[in-house]
mmCIF file of C-alpha atoms in Angstrom:
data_model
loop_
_atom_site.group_PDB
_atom_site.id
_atom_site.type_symbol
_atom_site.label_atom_id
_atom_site.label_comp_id
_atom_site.label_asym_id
_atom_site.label_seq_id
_atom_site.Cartn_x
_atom_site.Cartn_y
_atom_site.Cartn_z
ATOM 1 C CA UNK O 15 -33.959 3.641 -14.680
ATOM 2 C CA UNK O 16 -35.630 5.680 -11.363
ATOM 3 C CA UNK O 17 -36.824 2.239 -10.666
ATOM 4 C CA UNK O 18 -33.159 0.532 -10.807
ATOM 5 C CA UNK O 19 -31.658 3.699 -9.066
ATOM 6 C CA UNK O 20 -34.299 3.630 -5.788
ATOM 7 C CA UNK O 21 -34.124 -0.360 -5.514
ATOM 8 C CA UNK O 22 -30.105 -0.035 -5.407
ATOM 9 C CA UNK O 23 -30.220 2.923 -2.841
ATOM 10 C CA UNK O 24 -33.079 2.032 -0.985
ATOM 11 C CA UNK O 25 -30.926 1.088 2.080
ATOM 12 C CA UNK O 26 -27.085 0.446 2.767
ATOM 13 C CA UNK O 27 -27.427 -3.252 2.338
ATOM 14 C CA UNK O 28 -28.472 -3.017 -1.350
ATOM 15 C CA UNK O 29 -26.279 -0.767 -2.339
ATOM 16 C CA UNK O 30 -23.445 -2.597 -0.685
ATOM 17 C CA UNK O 31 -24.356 -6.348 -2.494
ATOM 18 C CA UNK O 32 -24.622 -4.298 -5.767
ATOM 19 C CA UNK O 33 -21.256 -2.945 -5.571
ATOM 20 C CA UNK O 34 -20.380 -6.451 -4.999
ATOM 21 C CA UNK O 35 -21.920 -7.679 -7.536
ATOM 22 C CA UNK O 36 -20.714 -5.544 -10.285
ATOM 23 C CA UNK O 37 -17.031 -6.078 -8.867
ATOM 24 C CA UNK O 38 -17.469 -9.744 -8.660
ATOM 25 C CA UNK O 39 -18.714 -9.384 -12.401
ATOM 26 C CA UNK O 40 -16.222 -7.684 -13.840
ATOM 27 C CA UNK O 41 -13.470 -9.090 -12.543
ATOM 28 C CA UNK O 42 -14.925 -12.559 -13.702
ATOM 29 C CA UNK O 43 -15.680 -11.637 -17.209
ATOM 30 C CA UNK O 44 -12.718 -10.089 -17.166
ATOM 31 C CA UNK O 45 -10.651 -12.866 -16.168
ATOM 32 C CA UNK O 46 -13.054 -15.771 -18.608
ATOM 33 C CA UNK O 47 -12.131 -13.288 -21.225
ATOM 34 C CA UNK O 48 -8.313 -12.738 -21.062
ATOM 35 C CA UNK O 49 -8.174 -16.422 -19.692
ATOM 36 C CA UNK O 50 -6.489 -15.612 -16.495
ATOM 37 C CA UNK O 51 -4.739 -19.064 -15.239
ATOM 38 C CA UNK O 52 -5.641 -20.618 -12.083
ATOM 39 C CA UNK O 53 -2.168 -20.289 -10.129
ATOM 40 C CA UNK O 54 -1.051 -22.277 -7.428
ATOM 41 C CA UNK O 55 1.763 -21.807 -4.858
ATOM 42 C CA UNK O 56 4.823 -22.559 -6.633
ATOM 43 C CA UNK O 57 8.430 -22.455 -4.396
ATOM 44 C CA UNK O 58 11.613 -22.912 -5.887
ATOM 45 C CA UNK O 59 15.238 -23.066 -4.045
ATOM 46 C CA UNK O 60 17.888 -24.775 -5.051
ATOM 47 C CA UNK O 61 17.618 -27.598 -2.619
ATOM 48 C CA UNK O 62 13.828 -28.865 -3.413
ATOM 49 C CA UNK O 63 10.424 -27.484 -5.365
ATOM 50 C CA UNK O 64 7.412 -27.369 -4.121
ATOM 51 C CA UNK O 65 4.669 -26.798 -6.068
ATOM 52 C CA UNK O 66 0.968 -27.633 -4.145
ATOM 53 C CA UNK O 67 -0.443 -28.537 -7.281
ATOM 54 C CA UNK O 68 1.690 -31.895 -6.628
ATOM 55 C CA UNK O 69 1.366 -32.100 -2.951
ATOM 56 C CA UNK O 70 -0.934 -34.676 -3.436
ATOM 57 C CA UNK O 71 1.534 -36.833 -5.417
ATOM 58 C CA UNK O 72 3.906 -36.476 -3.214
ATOM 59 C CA UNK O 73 1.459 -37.396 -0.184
ATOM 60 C CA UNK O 74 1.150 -40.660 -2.372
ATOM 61 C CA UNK O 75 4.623 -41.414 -2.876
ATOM 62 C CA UNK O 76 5.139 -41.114 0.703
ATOM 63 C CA UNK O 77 2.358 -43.401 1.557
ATOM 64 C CA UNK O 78 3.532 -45.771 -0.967
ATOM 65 C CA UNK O 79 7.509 -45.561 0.429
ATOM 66 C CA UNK O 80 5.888 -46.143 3.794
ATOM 67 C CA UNK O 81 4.235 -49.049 3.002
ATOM 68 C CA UNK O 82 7.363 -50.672 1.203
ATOM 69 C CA UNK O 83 9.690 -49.990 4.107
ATOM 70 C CA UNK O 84 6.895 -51.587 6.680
ATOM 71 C CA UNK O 85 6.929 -54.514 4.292
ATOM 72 C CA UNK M 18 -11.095 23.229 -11.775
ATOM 73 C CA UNK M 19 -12.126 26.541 -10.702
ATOM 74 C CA UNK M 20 -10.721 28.254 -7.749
ATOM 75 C CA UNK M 21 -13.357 27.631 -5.503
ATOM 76 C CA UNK M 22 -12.766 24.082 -6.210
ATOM 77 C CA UNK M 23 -8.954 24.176 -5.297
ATOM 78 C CA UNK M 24 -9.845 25.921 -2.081
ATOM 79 C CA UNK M 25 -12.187 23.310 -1.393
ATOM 80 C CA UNK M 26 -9.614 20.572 -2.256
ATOM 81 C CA UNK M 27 -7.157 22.510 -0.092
ATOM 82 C CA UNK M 28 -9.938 23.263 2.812
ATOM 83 C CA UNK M 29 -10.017 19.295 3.021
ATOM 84 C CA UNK M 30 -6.307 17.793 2.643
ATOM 85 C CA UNK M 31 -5.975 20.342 5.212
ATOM 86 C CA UNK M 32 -8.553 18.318 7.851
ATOM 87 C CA UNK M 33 -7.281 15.178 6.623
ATOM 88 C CA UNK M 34 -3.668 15.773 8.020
ATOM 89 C CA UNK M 35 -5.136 17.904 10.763
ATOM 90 C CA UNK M 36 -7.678 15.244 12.174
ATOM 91 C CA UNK M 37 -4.528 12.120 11.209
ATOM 92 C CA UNK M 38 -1.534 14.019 11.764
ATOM 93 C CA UNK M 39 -0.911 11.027 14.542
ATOM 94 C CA UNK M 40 -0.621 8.706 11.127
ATOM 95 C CA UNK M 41 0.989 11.212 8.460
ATOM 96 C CA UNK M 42 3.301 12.835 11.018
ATOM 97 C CA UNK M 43 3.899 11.968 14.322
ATOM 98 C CA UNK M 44 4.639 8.028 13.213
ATOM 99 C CA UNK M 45 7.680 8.855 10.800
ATOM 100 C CA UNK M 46 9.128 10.986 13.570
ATOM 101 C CA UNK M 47 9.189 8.931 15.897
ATOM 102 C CA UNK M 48 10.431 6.367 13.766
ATOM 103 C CA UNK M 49 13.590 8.490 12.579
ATOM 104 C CA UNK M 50 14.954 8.771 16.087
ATOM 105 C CA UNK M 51 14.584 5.587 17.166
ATOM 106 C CA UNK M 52 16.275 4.280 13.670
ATOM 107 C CA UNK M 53 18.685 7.250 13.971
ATOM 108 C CA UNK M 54 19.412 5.640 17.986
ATOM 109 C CA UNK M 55 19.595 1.841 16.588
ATOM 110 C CA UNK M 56 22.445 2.896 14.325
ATOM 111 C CA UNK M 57 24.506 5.128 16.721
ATOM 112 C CA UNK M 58 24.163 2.047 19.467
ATOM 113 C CA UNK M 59 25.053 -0.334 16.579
ATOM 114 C CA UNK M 60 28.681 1.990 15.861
ATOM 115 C CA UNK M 61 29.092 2.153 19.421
ATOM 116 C CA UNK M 62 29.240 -1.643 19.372
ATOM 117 C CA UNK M 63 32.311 -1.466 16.614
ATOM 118 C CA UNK M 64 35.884 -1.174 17.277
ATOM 119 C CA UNK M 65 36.640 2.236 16.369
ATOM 120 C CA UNK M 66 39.407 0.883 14.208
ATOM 121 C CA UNK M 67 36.296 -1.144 12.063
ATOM 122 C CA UNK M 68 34.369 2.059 12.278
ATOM 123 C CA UNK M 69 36.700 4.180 10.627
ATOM 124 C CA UNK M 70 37.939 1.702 8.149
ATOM 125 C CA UNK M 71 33.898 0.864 7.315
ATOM 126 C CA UNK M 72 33.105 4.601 6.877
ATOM 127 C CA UNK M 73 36.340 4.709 4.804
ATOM 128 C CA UNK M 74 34.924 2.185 2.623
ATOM 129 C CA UNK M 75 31.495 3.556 2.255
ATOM 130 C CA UNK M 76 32.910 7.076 1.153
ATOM 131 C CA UNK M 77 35.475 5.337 -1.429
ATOM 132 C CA UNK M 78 32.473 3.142 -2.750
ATOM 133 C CA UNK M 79 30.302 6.303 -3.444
ATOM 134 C CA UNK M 80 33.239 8.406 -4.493
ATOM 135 C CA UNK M 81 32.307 9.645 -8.444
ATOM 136 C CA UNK M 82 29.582 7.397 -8.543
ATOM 137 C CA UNK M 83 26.290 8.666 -10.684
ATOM 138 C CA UNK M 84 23.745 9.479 -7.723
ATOM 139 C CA UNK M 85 20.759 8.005 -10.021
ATOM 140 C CA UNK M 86 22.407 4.518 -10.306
ATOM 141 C CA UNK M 87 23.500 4.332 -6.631
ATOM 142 C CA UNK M 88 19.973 5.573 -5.876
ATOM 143 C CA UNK M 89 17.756 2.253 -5.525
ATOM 144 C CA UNK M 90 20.744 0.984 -2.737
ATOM 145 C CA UNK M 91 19.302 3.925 -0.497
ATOM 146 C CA UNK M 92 15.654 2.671 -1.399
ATOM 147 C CA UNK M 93 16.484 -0.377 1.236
ATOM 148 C CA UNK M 94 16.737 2.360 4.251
ATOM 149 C CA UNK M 95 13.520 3.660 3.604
ATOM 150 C CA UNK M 96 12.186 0.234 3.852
ATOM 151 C CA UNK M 97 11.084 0.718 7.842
ATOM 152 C CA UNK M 98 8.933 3.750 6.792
ATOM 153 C CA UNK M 99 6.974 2.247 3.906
ATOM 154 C CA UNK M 100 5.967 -0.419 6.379
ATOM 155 C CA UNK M 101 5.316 1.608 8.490
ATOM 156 C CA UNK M 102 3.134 4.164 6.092
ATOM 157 C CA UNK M 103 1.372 1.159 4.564
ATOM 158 C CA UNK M 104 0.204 -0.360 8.083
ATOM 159 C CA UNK M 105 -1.019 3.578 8.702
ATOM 160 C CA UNK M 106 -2.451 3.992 5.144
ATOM 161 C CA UNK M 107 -4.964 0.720 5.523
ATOM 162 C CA UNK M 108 -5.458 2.112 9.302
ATOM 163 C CA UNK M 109 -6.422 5.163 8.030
ATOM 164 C CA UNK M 110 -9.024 4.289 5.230
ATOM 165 C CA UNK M 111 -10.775 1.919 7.292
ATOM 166 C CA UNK M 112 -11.214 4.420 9.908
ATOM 167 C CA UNK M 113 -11.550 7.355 7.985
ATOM 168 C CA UNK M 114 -15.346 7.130 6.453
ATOM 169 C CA UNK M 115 -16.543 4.908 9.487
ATOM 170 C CA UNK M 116 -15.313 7.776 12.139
ATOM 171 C CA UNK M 117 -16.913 10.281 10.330
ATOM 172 C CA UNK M 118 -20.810 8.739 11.159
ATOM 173 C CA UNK M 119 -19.176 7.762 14.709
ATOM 174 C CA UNK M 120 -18.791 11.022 16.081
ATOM 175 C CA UNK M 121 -21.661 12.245 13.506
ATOM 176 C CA UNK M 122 -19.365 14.981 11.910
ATOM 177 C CA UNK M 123 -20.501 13.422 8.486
ATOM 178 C CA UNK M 124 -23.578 15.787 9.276
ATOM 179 C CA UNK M 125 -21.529 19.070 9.578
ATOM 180 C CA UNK M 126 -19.172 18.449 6.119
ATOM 181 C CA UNK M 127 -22.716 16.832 4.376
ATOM 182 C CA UNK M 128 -24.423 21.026 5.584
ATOM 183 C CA UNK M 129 -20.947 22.302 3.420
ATOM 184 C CA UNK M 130 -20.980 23.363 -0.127
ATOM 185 C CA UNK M 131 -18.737 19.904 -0.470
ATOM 186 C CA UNK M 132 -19.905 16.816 -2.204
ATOM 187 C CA UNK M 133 -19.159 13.266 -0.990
ATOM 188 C CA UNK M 134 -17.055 12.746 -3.960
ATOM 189 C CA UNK M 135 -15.057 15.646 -3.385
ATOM 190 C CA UNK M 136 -14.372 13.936 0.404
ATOM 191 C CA UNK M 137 -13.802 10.873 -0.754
ATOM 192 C CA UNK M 138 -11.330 12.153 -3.577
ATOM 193 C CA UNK M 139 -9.731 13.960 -0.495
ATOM 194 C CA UNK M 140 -9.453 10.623 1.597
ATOM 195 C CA UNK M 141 -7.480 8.422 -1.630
ATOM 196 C CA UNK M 142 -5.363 11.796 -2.365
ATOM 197 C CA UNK M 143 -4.196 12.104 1.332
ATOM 198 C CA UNK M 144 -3.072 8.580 1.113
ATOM 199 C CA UNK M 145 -1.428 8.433 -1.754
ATOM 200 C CA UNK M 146 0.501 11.583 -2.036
ATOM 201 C CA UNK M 147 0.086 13.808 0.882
ATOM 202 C CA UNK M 148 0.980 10.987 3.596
ATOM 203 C CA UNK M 149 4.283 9.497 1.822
ATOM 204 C CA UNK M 150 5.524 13.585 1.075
ATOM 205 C CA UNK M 151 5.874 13.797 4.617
ATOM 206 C CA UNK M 152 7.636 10.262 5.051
ATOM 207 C CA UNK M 153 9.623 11.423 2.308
ATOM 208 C CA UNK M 154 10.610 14.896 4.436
ATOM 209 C CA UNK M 155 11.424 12.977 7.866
ATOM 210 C CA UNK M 156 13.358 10.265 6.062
ATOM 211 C CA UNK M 157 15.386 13.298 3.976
ATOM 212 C CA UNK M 158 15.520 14.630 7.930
ATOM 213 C CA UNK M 159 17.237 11.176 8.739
ATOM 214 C CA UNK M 160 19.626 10.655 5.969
ATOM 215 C CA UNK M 161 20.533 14.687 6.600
ATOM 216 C CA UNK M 162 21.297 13.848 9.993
ATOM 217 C CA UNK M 163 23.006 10.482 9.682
ATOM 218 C CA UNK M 164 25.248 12.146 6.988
ATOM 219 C CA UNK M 165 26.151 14.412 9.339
ATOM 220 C CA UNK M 166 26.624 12.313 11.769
ATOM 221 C CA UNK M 167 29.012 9.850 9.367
ATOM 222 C CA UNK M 168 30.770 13.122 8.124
ATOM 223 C CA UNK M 169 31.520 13.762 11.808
ATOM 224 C CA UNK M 170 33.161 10.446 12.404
ATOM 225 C CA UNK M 171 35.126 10.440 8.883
ATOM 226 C CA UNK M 172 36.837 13.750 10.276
ATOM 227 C CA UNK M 173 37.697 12.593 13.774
ATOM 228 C CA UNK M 174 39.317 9.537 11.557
ATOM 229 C CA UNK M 175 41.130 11.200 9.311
ATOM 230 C CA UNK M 176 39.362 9.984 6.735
ATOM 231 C CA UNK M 177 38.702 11.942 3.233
ATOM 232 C CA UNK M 178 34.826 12.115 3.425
ATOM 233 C CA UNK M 179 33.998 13.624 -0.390
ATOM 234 C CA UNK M 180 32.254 10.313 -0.766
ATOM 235 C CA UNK M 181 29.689 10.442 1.372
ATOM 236 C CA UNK M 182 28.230 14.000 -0.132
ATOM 237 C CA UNK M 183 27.375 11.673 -3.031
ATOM 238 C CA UNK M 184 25.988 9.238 -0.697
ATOM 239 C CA UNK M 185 23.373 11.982 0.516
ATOM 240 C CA UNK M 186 23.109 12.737 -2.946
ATOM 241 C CA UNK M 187 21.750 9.224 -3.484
ATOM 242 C CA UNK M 188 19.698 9.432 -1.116
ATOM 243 C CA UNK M 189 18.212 12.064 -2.143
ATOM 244 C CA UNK M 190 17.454 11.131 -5.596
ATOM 245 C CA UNK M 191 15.952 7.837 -3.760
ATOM 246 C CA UNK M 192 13.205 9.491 -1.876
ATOM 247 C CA UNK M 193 11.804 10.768 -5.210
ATOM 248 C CA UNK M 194 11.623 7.346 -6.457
ATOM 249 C CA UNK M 195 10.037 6.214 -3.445
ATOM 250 C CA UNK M 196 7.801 8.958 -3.293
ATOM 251 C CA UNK M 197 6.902 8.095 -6.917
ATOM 252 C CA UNK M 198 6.622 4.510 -6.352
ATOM 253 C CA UNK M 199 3.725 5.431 -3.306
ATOM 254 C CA UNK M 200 1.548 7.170 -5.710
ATOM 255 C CA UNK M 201 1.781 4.346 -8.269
ATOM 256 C CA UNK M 202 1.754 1.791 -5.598
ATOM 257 C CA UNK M 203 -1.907 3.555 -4.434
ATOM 258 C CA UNK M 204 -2.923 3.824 -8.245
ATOM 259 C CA UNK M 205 -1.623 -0.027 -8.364
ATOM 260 C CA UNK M 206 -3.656 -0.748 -5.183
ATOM 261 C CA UNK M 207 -6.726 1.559 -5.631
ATOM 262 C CA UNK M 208 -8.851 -1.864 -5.708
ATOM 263 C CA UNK M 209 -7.918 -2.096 -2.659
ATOM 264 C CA UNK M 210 -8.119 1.658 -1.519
ATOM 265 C CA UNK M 211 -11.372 1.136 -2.818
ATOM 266 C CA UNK M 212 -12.369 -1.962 -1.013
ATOM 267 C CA UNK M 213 -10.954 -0.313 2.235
ATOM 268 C CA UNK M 214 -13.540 2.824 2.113
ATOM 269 C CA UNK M 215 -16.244 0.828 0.683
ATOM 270 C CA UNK M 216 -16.487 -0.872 4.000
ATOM 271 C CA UNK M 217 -15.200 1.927 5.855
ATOM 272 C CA UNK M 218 -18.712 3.363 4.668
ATOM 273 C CA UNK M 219 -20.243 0.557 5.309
ATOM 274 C CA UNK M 220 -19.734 -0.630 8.836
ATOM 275 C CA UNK M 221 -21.243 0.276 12.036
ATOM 276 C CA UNK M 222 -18.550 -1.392 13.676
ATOM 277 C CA UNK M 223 -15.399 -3.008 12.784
ATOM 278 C CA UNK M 224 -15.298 -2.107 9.651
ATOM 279 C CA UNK M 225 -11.629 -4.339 9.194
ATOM 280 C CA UNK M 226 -14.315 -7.358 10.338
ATOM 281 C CA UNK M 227 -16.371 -6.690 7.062
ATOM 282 C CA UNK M 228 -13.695 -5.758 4.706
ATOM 283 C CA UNK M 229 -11.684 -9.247 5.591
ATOM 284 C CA UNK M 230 -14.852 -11.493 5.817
ATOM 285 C CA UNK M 231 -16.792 -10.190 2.875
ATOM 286 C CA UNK M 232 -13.637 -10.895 1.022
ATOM 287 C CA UNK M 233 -13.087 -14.517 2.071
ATOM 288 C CA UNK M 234 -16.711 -14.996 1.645
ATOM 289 C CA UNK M 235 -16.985 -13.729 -1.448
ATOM 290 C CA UNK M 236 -13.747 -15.912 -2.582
ATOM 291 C CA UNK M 237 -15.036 -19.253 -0.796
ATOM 292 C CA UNK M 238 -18.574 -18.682 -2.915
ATOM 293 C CA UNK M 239 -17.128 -18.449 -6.152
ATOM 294 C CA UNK M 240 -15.120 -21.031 -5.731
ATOM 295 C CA UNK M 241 -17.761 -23.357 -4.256
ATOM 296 C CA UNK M 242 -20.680 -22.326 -6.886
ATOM 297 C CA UNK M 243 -18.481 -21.517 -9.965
ATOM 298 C CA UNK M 244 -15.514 -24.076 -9.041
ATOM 299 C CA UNK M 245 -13.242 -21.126 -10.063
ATOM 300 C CA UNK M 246 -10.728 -18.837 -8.937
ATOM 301 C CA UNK M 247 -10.759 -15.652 -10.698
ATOM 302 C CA UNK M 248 -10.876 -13.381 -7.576
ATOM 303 C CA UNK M 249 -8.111 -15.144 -6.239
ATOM 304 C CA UNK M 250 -5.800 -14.869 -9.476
ATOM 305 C CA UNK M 251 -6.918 -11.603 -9.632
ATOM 306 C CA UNK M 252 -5.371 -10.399 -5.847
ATOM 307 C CA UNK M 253 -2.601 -12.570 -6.213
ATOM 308 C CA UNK M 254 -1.376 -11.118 -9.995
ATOM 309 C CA UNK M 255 -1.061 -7.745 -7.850
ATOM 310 C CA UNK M 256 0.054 -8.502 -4.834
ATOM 311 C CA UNK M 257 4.051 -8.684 -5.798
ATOM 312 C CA UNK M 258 5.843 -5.182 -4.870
ATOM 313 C CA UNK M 259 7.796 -5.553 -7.827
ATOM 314 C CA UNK M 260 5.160 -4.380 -9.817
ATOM 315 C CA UNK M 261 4.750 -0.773 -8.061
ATOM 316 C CA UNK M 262 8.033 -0.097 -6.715
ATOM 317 C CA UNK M 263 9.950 2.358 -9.075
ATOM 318 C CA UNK M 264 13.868 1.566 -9.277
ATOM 319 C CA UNK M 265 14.511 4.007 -12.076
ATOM 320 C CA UNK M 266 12.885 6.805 -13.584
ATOM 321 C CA UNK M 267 12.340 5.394 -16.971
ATOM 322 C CA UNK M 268 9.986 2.515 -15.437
ATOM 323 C CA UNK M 269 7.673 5.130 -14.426
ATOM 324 C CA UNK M 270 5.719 5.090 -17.822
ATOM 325 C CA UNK M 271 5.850 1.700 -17.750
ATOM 326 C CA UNK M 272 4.327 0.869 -14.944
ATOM 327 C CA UNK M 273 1.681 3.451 -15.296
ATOM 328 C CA UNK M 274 0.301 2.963 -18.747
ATOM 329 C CA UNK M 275 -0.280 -0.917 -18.879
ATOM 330 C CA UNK M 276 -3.142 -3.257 -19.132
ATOM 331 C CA UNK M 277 -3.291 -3.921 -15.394
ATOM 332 C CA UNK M 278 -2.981 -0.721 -14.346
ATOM 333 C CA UNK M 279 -5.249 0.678 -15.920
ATOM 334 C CA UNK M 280 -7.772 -2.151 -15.696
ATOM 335 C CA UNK M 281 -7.120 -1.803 -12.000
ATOM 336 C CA UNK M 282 -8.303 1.647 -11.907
ATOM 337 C CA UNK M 283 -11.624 1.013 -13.471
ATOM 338 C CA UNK M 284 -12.377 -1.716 -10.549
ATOM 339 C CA UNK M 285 -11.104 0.421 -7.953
ATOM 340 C CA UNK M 286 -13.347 3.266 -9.309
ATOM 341 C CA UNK M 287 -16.175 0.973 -9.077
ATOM 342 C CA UNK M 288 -15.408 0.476 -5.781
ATOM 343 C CA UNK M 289 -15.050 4.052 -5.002
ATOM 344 C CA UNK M 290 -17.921 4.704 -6.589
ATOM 345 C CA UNK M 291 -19.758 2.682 -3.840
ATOM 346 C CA UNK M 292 -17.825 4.073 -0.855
ATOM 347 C CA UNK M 293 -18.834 7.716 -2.416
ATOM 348 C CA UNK M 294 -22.802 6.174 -2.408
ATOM 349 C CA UNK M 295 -22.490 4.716 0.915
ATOM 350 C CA UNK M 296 -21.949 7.994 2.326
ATOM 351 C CA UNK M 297 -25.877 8.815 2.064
ATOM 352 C CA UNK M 298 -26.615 6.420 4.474
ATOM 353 C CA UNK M 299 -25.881 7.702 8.064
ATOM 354 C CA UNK M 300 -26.340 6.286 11.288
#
């Protein structure tokens, strides 16, 4: 345990990347455990939706509508 | 707590707004005027006709009404100070620890019978209840004055101004619930309270520098060794106001006693917990 304790607070720099560390941790375990949904950027109004999850889809279609009209 | 512990406590919140009464006092008031000024310039615009008939409809609208339900309208017109306290609140604990080894005073309160948990403890009270009672007492200065001001007008317009006591008393009743939404908003944010005086310990200069890019870094790595995104779910689940802004008293239990909440706390402690370590390490 003295061992632990002096290697975290030997200098600043350990301490700081083990307070890190255990944040990063937790919040990871936490959020594998309770399952915590990647979310993306979803915008709704009543005139269009955008949700970035699709923006590539819609890059497509827009490519594809391109091409048709050049045709 | 004894009472030499309470002294301490008070011995500190005492330097706090002493050494940042620029932030906790001086910012709301000059704020209030200039707001105060806006509005006056604003009626001056008006046709005094408008005026009148406007400050006839304000005092019919309030007339009777319950002061609790009218409240959260009032919360809108504090809106300019809460910015305003939250830009000075993340000025103030990224400065705080960092000026402390800058002008080596960090030696003088380390020599006092005061621990570095007591300070920080200090440091995340000031913010979150010391700093927004006195935005709370210059915006109850400014509604004070404004009613005055709109009671003024009613009379040299003939116009029956009962209303607009229980306007002022809906004000009123809104700076309790925004002074209760800042301390759950800093219990809500005490991750990043935490974060804030971690690297406000940390630094030997710019400490906003290392609080933004240890963050990004830490964000891009996990996403780029892991492929996931839990830090990133993680700030943006608590980064909607709705979730620490009070709108009626029986929210308050709520929004205290939850999962999140209280999960928050434990990271933020963690955090803290650092920040309070860090401060062995002086320049």
């Amino acid at each position: 345990m003295n061992t632990i304790k002096s290697l975290v607070l030997r200098n600043r720099y350990t301490l700081l990347v083990t307070v890190l560390a255990v944040y990063v941790l937790v919040l990871v375990l936490e959020g594998a455990i309770t399952g915590r949904e990647v979310r993306v950027i979803d915008f709704d109004n009543p005139f269009f939706d955008l949700i970035v999850r699709n923006f590539e889809e819609f890059m497509d279609d827009s490519r594809q509508n391109r091409d048709a009209d050049q045709l | 707590m004894d009472k030499f512990s309470l002294l301490q406590y008070r011995a500190l919140i005492r330097r706090e707004i002493l050494e940042h009464r620029n932030l906790f006092i001086l910012a709301p008031t000059f704020l209030a005027p200039i707001l105060f000024m806006a509005m006056v310039w604003i009626a001056n615009q008006l046709d005094p006709d408008d005026l009148g008939s406007m400050i006839s409809y304000l005092a019919m609208l309030f007339n009777g009404l319950s002061p609790v339900e009218m409240a959260p309208i009032f919360m809108l017109g504090g809106i300019p100070f809460i910015i305003v306290l939250f830009s000075c609140a993340i000025v103030y604990l990224l400065v705080t620890l960092y000026q402390d080894r800058k002008d080596s005073s960090v030696l003088f309160w380390q020599s006092m019978p005061v621990s570095n948990l007591k300070t920080v403890l200090t440091k995340i009270v000031t913010v979150g209840a010391i700093a927004p009672f006195f935005y709370m007492a210059v915006l109850f200065g400014f509604y004070l004055v404004t009613v005055i001001w709109l009671s003024i007008l009613g009379v040299s317009h003939d116009i029956e101004i009962a209303g607009i006591g229980y306007m002022f008393m809906a004000a009123v009743v809104s700076l309790l619930l925004l002074y209760i939404s800042a301390i759950v908003a800093t219990l809500w944010l005490l991750p990043s309270v935490g974060w804030l005086l971690l690297f406000s310990a940390f630094a030997r200069r710019t400490p906003l520098m290392w609080a933004a890019g240890v963050f990004i870094m830490i964000g891009f790595l996990e996403d780029f060794l892991f492929g996931t995104q839990f830090l990133a779910n993680w700030v943006e689940s608590r980064a909607n106001p709705n979730q620490y802004l009070i709108m009626s008293f029986g929210d308050v239990f709520d929004r205290i006693f939850n999962y999140d909440m209280l999960f928050g706390i434990v990271v933020g402690a963690i955090l803290i917990a650092g920040a309070v370590l860090m401060r062995r390490f002086i320049d």
